[in-house]
Tab-separated table of C-alpha atoms in Angstrom:
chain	number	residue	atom	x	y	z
L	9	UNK	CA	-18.769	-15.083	-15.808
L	10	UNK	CA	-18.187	-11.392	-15.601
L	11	UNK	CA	-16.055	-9.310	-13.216
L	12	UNK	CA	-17.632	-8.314	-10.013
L	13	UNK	CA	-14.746	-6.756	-8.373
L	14	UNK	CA	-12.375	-4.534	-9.613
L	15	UNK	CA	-9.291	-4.237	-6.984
L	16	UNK	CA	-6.756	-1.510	-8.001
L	17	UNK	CA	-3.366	-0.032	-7.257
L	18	UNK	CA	-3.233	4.082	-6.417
L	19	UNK	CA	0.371	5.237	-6.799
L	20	UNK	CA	1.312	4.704	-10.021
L	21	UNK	CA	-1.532	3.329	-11.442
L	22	UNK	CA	-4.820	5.030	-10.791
L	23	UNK	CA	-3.849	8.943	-9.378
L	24	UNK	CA	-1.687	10.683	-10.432
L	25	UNK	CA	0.552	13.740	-8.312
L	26	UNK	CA	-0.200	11.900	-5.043
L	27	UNK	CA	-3.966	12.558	-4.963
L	28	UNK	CA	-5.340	13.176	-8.011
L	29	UNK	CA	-7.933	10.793	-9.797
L	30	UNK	CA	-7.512	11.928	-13.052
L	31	UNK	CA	-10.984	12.208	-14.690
L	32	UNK	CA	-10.947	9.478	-16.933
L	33	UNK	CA	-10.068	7.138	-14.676
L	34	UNK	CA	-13.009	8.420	-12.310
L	35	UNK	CA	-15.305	7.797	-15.566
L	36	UNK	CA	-14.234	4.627	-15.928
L	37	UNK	CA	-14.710	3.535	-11.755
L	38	UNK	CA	-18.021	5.066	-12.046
L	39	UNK	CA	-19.311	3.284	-14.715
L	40	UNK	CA	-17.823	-0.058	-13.052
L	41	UNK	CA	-19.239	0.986	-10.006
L	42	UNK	CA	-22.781	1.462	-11.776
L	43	UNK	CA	-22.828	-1.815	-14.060
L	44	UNK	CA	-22.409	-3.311	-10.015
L	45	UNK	CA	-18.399	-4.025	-9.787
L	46	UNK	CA	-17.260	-3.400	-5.996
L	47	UNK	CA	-14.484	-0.700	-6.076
L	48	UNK	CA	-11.721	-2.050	-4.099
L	49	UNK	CA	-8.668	0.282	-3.670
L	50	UNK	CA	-5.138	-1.956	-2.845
L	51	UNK	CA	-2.625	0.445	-1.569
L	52	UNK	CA	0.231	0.381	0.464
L	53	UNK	CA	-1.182	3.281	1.976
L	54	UNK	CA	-2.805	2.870	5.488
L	55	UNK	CA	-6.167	3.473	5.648
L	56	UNK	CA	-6.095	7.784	7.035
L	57	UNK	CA	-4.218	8.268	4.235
L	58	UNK	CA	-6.403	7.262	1.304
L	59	UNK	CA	-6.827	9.997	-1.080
L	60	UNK	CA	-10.005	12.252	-0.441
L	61	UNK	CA	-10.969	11.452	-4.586
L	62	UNK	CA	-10.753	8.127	-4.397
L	63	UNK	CA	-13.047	8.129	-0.919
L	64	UNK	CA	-15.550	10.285	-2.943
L	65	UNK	CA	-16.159	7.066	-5.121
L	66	UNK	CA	-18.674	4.179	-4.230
L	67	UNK	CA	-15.893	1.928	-2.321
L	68	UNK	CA	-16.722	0.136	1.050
L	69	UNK	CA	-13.759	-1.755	1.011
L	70	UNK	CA	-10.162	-1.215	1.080
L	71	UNK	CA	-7.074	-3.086	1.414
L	72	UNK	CA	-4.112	-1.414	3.069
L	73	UNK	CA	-0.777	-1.701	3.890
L	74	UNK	CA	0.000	-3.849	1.399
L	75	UNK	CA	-2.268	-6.329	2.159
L	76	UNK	CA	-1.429	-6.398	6.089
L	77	UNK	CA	-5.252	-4.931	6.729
L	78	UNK	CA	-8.510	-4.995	4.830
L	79	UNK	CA	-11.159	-2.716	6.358
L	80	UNK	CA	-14.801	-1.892	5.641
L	81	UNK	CA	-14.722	1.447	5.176
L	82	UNK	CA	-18.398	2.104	6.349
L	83	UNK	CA	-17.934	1.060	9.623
L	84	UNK	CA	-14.005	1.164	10.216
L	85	UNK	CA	-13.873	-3.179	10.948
L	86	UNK	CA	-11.025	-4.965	9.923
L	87	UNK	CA	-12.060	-8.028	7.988
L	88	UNK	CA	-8.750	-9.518	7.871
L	89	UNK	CA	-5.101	-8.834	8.703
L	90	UNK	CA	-1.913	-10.382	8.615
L	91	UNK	CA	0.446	-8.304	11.081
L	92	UNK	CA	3.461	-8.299	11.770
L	93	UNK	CA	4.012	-10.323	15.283
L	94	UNK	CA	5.361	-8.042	18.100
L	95	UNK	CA	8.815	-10.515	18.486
L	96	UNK	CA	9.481	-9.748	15.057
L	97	UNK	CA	8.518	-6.459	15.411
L	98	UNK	CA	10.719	-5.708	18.121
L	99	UNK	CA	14.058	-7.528	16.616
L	100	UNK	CA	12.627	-5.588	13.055
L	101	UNK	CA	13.519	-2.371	15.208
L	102	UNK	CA	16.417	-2.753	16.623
L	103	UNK	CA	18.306	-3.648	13.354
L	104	UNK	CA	16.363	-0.249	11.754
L	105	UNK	CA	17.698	1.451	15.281
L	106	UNK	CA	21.459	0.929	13.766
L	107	UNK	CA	20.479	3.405	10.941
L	108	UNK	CA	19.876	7.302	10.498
L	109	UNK	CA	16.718	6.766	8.899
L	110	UNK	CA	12.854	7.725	8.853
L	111	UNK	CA	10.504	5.092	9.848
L	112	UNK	CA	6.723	4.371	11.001
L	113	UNK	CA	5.042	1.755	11.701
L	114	UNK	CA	1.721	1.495	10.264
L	115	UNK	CA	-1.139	-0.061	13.125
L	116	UNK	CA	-5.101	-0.003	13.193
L	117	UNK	CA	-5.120	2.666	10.176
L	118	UNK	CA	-2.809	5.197	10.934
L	119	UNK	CA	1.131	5.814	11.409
L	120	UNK	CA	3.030	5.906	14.440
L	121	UNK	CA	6.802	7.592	14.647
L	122	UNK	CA	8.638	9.534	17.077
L	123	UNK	CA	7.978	13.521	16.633
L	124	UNK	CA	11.554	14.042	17.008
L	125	UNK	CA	12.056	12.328	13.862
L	126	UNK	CA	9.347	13.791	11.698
L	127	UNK	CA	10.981	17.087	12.734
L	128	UNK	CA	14.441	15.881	11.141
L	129	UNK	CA	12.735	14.212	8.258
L	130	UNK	CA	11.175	17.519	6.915
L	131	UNK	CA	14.490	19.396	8.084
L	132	UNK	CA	17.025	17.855	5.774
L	133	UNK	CA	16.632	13.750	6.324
L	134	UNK	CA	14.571	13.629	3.454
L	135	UNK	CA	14.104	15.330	0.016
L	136	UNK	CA	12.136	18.116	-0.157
L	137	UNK	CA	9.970	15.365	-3.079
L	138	UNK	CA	9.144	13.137	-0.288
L	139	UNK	CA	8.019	15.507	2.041
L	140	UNK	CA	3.937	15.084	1.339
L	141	UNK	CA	4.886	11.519	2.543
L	142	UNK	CA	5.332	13.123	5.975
L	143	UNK	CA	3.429	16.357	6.231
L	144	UNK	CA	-0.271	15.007	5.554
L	145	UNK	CA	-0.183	12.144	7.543
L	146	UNK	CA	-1.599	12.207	10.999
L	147	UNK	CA	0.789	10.866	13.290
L	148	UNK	CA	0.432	8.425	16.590
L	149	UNK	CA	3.383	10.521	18.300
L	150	UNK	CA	5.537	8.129	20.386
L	151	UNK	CA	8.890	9.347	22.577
L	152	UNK	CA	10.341	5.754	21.936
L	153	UNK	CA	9.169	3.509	18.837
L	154	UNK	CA	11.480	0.600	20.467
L	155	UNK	CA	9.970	1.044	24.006
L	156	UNK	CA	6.106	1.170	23.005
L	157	UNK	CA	6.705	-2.551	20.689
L	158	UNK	CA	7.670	-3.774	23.966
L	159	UNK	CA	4.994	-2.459	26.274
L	160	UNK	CA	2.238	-2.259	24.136
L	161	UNK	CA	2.100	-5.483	22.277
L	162	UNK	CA	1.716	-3.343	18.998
L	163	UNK	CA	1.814	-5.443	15.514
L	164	UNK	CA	2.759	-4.116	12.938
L	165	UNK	CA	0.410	-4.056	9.509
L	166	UNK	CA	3.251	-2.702	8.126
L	167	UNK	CA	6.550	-0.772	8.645
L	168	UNK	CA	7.775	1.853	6.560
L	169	UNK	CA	10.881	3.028	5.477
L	170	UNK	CA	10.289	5.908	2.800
L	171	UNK	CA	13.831	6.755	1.599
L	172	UNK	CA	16.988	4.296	1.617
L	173	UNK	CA	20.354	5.219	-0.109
L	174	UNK	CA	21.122	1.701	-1.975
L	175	UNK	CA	24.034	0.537	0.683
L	176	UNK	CA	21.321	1.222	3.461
L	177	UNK	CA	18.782	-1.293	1.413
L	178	UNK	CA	21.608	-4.118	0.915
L	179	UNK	CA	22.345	-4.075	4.595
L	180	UNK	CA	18.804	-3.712	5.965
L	181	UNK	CA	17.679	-6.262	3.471
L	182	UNK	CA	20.095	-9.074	3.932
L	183	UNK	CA	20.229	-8.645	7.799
L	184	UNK	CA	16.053	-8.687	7.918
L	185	UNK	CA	16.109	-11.309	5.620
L	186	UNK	CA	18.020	-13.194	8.103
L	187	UNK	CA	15.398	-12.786	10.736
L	188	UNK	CA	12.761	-14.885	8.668
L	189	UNK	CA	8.951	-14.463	8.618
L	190	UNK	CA	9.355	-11.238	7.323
L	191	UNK	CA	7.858	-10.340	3.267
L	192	UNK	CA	9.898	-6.986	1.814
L	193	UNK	CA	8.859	-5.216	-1.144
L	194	UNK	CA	9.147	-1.731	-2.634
L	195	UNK	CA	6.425	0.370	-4.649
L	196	UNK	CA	8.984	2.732	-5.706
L	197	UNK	CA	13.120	2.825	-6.033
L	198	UNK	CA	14.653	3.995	-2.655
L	199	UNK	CA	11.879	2.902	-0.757
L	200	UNK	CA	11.158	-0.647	2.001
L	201	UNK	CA	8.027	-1.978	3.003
L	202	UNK	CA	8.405	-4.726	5.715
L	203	UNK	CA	5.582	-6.781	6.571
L	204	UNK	CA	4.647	-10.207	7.747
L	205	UNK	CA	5.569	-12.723	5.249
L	206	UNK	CA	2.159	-13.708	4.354
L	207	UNK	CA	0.797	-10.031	4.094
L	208	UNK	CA	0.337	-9.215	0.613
L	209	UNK	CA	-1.762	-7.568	-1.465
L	210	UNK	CA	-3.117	-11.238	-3.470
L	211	UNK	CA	-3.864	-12.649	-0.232
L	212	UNK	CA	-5.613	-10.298	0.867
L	213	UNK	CA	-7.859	-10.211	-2.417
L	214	UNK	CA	-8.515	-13.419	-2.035
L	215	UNK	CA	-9.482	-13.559	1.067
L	216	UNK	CA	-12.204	-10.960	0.706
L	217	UNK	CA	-13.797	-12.556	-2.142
L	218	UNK	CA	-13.384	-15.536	-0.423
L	219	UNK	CA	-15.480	-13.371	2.219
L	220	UNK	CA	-17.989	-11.842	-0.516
L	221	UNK	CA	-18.724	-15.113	-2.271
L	222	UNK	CA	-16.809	-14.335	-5.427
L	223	UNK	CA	-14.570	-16.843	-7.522
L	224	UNK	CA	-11.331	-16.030	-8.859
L	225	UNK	CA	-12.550	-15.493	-11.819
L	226	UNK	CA	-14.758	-12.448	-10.777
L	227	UNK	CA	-11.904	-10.824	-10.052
L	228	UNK	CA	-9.904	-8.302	-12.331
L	229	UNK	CA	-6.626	-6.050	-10.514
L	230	UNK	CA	-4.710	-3.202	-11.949
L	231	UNK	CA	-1.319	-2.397	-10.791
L	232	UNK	CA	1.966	-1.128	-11.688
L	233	UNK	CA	5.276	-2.278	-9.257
L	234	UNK	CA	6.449	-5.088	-7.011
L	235	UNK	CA	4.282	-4.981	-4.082
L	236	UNK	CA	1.087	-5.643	-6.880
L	237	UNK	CA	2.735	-8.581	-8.302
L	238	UNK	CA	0.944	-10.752	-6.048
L	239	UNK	CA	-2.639	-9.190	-6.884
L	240	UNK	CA	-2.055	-9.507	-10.316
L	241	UNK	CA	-1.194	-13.013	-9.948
L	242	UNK	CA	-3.898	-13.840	-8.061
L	243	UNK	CA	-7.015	-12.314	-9.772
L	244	UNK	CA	-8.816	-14.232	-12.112
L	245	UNK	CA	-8.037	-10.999	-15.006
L	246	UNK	CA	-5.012	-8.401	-14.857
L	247	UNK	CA	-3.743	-5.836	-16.224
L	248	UNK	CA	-0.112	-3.909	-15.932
L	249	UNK	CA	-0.012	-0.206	-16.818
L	250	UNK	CA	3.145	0.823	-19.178
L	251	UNK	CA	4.925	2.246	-16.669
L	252	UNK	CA	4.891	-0.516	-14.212
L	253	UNK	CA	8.070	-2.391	-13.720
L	254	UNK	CA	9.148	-5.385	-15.613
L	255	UNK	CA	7.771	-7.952	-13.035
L	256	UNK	CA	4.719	-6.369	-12.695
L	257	UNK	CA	3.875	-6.442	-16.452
L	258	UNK	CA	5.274	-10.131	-16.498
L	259	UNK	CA	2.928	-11.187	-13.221
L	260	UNK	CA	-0.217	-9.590	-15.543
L	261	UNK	CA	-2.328	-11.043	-18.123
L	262	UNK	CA	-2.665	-7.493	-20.299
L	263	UNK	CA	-1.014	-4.599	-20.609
L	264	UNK	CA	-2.328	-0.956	-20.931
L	265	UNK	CA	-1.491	2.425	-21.441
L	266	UNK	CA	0.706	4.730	-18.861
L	267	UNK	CA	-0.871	5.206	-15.451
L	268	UNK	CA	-0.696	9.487	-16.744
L	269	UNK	CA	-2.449	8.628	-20.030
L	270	UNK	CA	-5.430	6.673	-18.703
L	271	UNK	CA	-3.872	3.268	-18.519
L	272	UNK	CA	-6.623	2.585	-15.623
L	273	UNK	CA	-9.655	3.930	-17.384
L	274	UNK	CA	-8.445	1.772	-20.657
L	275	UNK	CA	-8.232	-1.320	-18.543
L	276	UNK	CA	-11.685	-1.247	-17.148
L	277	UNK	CA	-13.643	-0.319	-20.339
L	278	UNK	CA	-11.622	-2.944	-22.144
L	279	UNK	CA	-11.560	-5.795	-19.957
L	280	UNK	CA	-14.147	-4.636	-17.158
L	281	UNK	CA	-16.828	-3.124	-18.773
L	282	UNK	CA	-19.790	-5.480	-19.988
């Protein structure tokens, strides 16, 4: 039975300086892509902000937000989420309210935050490194994050918290960790993703091949940190690229090179490839 999707991580794993698809790695998708293997990108990335490179490639579907949304790309439907519900969301906020931090929450695609607060972030809140985080994303402006949770009915596909000091994760943490129904992970150091509990990135997988018609076994995922681990798990083939983090190379069947050296394009001609 060979492998007739390929679902794989971006940051990290497949591009490389935030948007660039090394070539390679494009080589590699391409010829996947021609031998009939649906390109699946899984990101914690919402859906605007998918790199332009990796859009360029044959992929109709996408999963986002760490598995809180899976779109068809081609027409902009959502074949499945798992969102945060708007309770949660609104006791989510007002423990993040106790904190000077940035935060958006992710909903139908794009990124909402208060404007106010992207001003501070890219005025000293955060490093000058994690301003491309901020600057190319296009916002859902908001005067009051708190107020529009409780007017609007928004939920959530996913809430982001792009730079925590490490006493700001241990309290945030431990106090939403208390609220239940809640699934944290990080896809890189000083960072928190909060979504629903049963958001993630092998769920989702699984439930679009369940949606395609494929087995598990059809299924091959790439992937490098914590928020993959459940991807890697959950796909019939896996692979962890050198730089990935301990659990992620323990969740995955194989291992390959360094997500800067090709790691991706090794995977699929190894393990892909027919």
């Amino acid at each position: 039975m060979g492998i007739k999707l390929l679902a794989f991580d971006l940051d990290g794993t497949t591009i490389v300086e935030h948007w660039r698809l090394p070539e390679e790695n494009r080589r590699a998708l391409l010829a996947a892509a021609e031998q009939g293997v649906l390109l699946v990108p899984a990101t914690g990335r919402m859906r605007s902000f998918l790199p332009k490179e990796i859009l360029a490639l044959p992929v109709r579907y996408a999963i986002t937000s760490n598995g809180g949304a899976v779109y068809d790309l081609s027409t902009g439907q959502v074949l499945f989420e798992e969102l945060i519900p708007n309770a949660l969301a609104q006791q989510v906020h007002r423990v993040l309210s106790d904190y000077d931090i940035y935060m958006e929450y992710y909903t139908r695609g794009r990124a909402v935050t208060q404007k106010p607060l992207r001003d501070r972030a890219l005025s000293g809140m955060l490093p000058e490194s994690k301003h491309w985080l901020v600057e190319q994303k296009d916002y859902i402006y908001t005067e009051d994050i708190g107020e529009l949770l409780a007017a609007s009915g928004l939920c959530p596909e996913k809430i982001n918290l792009p730079c925590l000091d490490a006493e700001q994760q241990r309290e945030i943490r431990l106090r939403l960790e208390a609220l239940g129904g809640l699934g944290l992970t990080s896809s890189i150091p000083d960072n928190m993703e909060i979504n629903a509990r049963k958001a993630h990135k092998g769920g989702a997988l699984l439930a679009l091949a369940d949606r395609l018609g494929l087995e598990r076994e059809e299924l091959f995922a790439v992937g490098d940190n914590g928020n993959d681990v459940t991807m890697l798990e959950a796909a019939g083939g896996s692979a962890a690229v050198a730089n990935g983090t301990a659990e992620a190379r323990a969740a995955a069947r194989y291992q390959t090179g360094a997500h800067n050296e090709g790691g991706l394009a090794q995977a699929v001609e190894r393990y892909v490839l027919r």
